[in-house]
PDB file of C-alpha atoms in Angstrom:
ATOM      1  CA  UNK A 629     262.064  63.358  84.268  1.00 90.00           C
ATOM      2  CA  UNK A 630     263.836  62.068  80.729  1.00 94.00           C
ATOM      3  CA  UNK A 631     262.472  64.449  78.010  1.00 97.00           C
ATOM      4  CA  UNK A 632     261.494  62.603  75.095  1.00 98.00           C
ATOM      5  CA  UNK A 633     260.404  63.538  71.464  1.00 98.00           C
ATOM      6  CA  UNK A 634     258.430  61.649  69.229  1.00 98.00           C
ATOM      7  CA  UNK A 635     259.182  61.771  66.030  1.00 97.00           C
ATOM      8  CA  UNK A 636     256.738  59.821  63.284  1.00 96.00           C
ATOM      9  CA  UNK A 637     255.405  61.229  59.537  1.00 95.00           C
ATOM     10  CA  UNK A 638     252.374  59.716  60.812  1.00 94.00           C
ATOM     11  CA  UNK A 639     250.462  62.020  63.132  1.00 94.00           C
ATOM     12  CA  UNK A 640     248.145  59.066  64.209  1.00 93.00           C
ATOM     13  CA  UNK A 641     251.114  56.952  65.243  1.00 94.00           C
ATOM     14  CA  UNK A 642     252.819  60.077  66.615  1.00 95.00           C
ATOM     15  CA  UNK A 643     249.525  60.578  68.833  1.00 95.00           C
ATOM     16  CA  UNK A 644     249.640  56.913  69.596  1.00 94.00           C
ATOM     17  CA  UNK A 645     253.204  56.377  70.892  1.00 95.00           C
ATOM     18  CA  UNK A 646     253.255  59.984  72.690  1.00 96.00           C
ATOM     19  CA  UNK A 647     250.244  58.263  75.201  1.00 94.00           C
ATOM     20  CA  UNK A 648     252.846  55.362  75.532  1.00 93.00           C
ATOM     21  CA  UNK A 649     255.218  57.338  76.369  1.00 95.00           C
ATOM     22  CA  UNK A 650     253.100  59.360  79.043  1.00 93.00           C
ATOM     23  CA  UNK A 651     251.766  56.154  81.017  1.00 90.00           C
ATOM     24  CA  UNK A 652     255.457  55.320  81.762  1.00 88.00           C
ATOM     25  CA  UNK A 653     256.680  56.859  84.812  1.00 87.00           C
ATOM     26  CA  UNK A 654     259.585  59.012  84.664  1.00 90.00           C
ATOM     27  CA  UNK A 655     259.251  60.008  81.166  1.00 94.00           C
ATOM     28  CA  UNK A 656     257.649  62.553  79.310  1.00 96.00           C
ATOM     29  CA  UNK A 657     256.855  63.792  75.944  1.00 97.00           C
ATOM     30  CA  UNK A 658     258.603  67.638  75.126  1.00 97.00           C
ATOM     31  CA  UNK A 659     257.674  67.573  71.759  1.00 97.00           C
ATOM     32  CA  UNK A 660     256.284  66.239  68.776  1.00 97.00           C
ATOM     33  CA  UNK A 661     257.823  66.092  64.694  1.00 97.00           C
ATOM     34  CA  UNK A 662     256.702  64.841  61.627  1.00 97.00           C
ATOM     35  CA  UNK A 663     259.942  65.484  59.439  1.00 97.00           C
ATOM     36  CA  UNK A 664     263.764  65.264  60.129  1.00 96.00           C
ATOM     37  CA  UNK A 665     263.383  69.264  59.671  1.00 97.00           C
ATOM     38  CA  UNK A 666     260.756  69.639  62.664  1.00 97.00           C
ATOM     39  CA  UNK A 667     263.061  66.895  65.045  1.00 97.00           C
ATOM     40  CA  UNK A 668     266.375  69.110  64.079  1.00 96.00           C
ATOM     41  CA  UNK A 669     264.407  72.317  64.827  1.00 96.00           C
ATOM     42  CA  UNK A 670     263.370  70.880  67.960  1.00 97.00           C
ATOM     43  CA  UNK A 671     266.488  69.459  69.290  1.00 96.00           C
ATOM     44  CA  UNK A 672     268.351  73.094  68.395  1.00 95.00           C
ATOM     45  CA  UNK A 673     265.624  74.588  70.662  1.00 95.00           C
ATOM     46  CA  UNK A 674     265.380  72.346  73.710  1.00 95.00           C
ATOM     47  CA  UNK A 675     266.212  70.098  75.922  1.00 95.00           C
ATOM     48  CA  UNK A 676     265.577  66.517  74.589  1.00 97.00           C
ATOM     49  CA  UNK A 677     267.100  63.420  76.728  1.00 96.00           C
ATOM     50  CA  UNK A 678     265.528  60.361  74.310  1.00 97.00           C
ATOM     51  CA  UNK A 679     264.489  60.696  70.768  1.00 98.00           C
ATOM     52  CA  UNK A 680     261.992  57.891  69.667  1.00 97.00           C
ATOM     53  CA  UNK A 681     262.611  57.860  65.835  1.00 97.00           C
ATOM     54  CA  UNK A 682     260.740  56.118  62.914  1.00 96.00           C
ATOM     55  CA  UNK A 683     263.275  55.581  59.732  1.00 94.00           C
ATOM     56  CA  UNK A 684     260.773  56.633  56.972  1.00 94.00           C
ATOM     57  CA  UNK A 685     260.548  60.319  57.146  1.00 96.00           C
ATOM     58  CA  UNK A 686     259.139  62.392  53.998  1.00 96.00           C
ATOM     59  CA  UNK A 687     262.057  64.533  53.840  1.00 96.00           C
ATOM     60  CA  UNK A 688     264.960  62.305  54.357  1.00 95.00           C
ATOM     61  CA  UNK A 689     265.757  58.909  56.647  1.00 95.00           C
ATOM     62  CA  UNK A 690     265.540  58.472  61.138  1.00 95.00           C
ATOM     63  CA  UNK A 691     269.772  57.019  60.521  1.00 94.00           C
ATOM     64  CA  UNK A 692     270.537  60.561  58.068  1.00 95.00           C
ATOM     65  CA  UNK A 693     268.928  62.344  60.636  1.00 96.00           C
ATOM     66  CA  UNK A 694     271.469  60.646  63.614  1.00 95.00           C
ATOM     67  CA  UNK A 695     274.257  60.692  61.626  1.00 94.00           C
ATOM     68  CA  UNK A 696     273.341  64.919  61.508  1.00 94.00           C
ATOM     69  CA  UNK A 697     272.830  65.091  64.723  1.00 95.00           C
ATOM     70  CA  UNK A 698     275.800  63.841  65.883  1.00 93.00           C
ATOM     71  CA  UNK A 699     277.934  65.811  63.668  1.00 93.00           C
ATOM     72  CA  UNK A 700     275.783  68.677  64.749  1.00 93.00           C
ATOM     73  CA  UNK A 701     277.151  67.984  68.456  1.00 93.00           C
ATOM     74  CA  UNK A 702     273.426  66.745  69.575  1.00 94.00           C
ATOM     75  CA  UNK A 703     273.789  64.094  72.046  1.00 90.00           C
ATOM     76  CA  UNK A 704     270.194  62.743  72.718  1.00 95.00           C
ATOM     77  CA  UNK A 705     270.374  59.137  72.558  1.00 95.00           C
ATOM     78  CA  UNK A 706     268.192  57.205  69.879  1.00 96.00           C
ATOM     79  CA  UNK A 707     265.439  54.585  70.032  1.00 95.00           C
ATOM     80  CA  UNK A 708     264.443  53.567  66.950  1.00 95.00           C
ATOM     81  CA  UNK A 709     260.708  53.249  66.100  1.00 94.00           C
ATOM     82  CA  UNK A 710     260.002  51.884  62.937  1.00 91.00           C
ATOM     83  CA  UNK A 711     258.665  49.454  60.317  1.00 89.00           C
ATOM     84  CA  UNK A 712     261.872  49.299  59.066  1.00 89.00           C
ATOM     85  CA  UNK A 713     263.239  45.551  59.176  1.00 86.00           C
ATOM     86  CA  UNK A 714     265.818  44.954  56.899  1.00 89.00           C
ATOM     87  CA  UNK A 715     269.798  43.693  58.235  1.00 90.00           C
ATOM     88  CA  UNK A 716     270.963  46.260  56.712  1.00 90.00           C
ATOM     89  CA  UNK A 717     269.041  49.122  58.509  1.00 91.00           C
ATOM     90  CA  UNK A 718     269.218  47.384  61.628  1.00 90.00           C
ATOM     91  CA  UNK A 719     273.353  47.285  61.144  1.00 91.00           C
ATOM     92  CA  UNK A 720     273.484  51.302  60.412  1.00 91.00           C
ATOM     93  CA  UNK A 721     271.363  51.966  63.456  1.00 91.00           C
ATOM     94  CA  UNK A 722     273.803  50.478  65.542  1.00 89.00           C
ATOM     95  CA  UNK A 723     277.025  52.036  63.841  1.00 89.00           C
ATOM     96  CA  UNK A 724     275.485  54.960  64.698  1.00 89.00           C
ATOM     97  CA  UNK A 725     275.000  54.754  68.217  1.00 87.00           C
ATOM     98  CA  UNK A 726     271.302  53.794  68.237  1.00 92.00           C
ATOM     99  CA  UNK A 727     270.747  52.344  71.864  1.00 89.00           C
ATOM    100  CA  UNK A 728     267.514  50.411  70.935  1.00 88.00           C
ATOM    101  CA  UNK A 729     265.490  49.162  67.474  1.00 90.00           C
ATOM    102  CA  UNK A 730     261.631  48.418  68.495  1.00 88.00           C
ATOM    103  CA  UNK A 731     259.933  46.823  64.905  1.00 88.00           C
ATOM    104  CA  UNK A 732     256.813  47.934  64.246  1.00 88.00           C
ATOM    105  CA  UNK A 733     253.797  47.261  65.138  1.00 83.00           C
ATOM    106  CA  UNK A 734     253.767  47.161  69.018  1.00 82.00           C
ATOM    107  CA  UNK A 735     252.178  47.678  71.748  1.00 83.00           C
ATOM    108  CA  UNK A 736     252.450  49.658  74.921  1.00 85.00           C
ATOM    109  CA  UNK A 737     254.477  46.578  76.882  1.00 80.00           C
ATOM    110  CA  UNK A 738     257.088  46.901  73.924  1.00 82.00           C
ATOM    111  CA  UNK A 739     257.545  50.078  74.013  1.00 88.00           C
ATOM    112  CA  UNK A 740     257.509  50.453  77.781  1.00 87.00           C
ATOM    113  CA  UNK A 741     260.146  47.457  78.109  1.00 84.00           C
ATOM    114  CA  UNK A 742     262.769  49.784  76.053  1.00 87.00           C
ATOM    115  CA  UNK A 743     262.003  53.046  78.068  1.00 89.00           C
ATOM    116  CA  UNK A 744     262.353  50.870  80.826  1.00 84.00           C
ATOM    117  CA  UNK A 745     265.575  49.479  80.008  1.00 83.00           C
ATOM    118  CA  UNK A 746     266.660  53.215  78.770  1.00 87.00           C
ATOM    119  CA  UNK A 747     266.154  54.201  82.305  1.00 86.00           C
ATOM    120  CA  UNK A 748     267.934  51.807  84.013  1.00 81.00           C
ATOM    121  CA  UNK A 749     270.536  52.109  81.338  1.00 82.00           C
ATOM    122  CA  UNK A 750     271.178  56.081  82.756  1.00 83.00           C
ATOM    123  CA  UNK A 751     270.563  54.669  86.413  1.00 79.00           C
ATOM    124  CA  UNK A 752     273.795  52.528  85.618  1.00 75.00           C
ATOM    125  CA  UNK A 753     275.896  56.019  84.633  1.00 75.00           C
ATOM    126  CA  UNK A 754     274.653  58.199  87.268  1.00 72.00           C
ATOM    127  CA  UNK A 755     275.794  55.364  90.024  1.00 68.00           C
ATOM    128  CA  UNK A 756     279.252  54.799  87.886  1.00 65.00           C
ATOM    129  CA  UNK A 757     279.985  58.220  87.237  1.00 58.00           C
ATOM    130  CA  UNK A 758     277.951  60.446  89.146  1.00 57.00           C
ATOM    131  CA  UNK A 759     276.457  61.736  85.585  1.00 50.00           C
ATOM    132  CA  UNK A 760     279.687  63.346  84.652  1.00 55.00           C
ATOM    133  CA  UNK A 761     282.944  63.236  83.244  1.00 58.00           C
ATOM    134  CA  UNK A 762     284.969  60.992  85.474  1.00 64.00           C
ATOM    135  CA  UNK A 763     287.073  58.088  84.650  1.00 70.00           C
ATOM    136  CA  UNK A 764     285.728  54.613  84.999  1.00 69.00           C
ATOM    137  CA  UNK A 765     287.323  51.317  85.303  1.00 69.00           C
ATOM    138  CA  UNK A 766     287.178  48.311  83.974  1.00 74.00           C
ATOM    139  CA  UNK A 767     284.497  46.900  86.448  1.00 70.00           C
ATOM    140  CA  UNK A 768     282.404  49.651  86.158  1.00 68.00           C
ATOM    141  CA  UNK A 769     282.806  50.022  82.226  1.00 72.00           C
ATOM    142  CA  UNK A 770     281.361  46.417  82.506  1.00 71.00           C
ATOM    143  CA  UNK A 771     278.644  47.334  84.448  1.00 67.00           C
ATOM    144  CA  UNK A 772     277.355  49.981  81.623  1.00 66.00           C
ATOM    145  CA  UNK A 773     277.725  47.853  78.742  1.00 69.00           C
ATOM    146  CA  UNK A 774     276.073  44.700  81.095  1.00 65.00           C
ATOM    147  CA  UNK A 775     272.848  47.514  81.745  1.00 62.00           C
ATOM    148  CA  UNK A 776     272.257  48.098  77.739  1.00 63.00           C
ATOM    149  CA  UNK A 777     272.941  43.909  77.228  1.00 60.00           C
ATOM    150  CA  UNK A 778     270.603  43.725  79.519  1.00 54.00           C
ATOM    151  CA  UNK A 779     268.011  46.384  78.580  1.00 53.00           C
ATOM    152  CA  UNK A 780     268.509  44.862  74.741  1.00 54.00           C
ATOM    153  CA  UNK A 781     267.460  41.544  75.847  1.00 51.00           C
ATOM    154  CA  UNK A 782     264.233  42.282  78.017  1.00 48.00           C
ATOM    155  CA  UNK A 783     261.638  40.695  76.862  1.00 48.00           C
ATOM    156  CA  UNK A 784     258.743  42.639  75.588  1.00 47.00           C
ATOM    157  CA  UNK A 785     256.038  39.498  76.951  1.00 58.00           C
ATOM    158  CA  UNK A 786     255.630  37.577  79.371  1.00 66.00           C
ATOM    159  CA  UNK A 787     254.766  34.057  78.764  1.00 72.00           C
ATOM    160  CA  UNK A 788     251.950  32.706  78.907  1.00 74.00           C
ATOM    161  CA  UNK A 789     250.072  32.169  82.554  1.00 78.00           C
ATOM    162  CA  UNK A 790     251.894  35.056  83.832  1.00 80.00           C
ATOM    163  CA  UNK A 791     250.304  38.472  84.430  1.00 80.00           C
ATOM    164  CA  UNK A 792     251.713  42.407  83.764  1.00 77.00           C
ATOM    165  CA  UNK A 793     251.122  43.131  87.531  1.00 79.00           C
ATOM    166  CA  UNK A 794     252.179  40.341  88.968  1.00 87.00           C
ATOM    167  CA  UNK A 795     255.780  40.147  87.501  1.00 86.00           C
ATOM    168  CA  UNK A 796     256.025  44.298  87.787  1.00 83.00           C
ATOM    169  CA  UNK A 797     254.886  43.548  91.471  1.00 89.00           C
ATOM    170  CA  UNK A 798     258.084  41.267  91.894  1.00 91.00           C
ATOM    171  CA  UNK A 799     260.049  44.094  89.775  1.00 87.00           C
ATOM    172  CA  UNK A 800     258.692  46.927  92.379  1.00 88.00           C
ATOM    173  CA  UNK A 801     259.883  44.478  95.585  1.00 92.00           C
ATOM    174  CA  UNK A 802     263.106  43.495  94.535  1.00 92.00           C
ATOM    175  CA  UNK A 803     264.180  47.250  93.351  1.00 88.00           C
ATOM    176  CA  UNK A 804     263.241  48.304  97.414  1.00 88.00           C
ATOM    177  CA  UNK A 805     265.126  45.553  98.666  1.00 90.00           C
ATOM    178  CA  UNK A 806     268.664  46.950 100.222  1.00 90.00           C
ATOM    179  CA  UNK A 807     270.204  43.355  99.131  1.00 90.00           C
ATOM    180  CA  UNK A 808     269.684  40.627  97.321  1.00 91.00           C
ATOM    181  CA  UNK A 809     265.969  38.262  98.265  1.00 94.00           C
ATOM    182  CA  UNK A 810     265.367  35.038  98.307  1.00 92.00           C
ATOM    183  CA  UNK A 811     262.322  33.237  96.537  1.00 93.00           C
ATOM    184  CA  UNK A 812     260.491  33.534  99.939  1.00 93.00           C
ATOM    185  CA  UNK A 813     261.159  36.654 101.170  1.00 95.00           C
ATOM    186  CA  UNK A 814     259.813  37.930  97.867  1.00 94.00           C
ATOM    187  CA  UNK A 815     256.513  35.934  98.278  1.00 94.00           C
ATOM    188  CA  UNK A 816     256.161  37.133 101.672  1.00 94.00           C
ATOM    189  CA  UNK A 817     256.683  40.648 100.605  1.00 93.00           C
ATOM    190  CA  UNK A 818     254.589  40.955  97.772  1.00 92.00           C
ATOM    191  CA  UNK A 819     251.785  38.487  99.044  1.00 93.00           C
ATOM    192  CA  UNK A 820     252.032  36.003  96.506  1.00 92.00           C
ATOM    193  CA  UNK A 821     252.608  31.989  97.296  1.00 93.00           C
ATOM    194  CA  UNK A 822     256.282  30.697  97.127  1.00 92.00           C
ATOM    195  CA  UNK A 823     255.771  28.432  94.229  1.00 92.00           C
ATOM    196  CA  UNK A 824     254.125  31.912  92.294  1.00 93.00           C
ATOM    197  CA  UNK A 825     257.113  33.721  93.356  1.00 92.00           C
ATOM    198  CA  UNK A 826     259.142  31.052  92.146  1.00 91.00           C
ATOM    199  CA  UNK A 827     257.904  30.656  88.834  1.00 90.00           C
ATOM    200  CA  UNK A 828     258.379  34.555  87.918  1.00 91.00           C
ATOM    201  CA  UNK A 829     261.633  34.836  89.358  1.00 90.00           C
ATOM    202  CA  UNK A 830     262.680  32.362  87.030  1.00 86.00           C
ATOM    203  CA  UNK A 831     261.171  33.401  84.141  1.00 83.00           C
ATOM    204  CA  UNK A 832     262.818  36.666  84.803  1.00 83.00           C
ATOM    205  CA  UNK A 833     266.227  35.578  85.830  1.00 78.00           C
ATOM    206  CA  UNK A 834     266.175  33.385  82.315  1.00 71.00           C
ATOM    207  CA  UNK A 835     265.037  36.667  80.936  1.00 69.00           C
ATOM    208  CA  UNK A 836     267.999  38.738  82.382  1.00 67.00           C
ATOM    209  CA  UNK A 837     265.831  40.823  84.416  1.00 76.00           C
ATOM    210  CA  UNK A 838     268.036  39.741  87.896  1.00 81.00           C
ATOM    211  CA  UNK A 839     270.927  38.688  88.845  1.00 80.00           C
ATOM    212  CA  UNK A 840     270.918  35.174  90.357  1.00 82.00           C
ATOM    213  CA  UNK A 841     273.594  34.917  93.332  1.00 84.00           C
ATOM    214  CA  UNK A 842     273.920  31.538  95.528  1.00 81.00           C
ATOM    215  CA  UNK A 843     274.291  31.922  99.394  1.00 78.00           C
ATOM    216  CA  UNK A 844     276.017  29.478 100.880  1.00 74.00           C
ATOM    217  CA  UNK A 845     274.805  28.455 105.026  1.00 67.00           C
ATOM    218  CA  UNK A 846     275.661  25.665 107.610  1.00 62.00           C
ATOM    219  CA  UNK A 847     273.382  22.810 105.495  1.00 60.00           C
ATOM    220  CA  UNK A 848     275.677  23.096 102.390  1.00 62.00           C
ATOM    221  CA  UNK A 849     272.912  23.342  99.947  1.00 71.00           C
ATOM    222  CA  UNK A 850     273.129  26.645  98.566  1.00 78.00           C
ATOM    223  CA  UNK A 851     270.140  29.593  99.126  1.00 83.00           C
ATOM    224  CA  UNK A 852     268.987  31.093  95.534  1.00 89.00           C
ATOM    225  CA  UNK A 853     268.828  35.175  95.732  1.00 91.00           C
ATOM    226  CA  UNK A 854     267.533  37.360  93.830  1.00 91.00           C
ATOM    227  CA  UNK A 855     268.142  40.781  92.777  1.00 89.00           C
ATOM    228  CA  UNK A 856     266.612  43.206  90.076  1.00 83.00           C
ATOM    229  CA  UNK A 857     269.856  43.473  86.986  1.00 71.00           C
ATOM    230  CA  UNK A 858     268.159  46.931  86.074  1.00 52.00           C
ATOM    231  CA  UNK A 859     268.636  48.556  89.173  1.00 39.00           C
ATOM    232  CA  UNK A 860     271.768  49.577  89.443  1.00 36.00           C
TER     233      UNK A 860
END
């Protein structure tokens, strides 16, 4: 499970986002804060993995409060939660290592589309690295920053005609597929027509949800196949 704590002046929007978090699997809330004090106090006392942090805080800013952190030797990572909009904001969050900026307001597929990507982001550096401190090379330093590219750029929407369940259906058979699926064998897995599976898979793969690979056979014309970018 990724520990997360919530941190928001407003107890309302605290409430709020904590549910979020909850109806996402593989996440949980540890802990709530309403001040930079309460999130420092909390970090120096548990475990946190994820710190979901709104910018305007009553006692001083989310970025003052990373920037302590780090030089406190904290290393949750950072999403950023807030109202806060301006360039210049949105610059300092990512000087400091923010991994994600979600503007408010939004709603539960918005924030579920970061934790999502967050996850697949730390999927990405337990299969490089094994979750410790070993070297990596140049292909596989590619593959980490190509998981948070990726992760940035996930939509939080789907267009319209297209349904929640039916594109995290397509999501949940391509991630249990051992390789790589073409546009039929994903409508025959998840029950759907062809030309359904077809249009998600490439509203997705435009999305950079998969990874689009060509498979070459004896008629020359080359197979599409399709394979969720998040899950490795």
């Amino acid at each position: 499970m990724i520990d997360v704590l919530v941190v928001d002046d407003d107890f309302r929007v605290a409430e709020i986002n904590s549910a979020y978090v909850g109806k996402v699997p593989g996440f949980r809330v540890a802990a709530r804060a309403h001040t930079a004090a309460q999130a420092l106090a909390t970090l120096e006392r548990d475990r946190i993995d994820l710190v979901l942090l709104d910018h305007y805080l009553p006692d001083e800013t989310g970025l003052t409060l990373v920037r302590r952190m780090r030089q406190l030797g904290h290393s949750a990572d950072v999403i950023m939660v807030t109202a806060a909009r301006d360039v210049a904001t949105v610059q300092a969050a990512m000087r400091f290592g923010v991994l994600q900026y979600l503007v408010k307001p939004f709603g539960f597929a918005g924030l579920r589309a970061k934790l999502d990507g967050y996850a697949a982001l730390r999927r990405t550096l337990d299969g490089v690295v094994g979750g410790g401190g070993g070297e990596a090379g140049q292909e596989q330093v590619d593959r980490i920053f190509g998981a948070l590219r990726t992760a940035s750029a996930a939509p939080a929407t789907l267009p319209k005609g297209h349904s929640a369940p039916t594109a995290d259906l397509i999501r949940r058979v391509l991630r249990a597929a051992p390789h790589p699926l073409s546009a039929h064998e994903v409508a025959e897995r998840a029950g759907l027509s062809r030309s359904t599976a077809q249009r998600y898979l490439k509203h997705l793969e435009q999305a950079g949800r998969l990874r689009l690979t060509l498979k070459y056979g004896d008629t020359g014309r080359p197979e599409h196949r399709y394979a969720w970018a998040q899950a490795t």
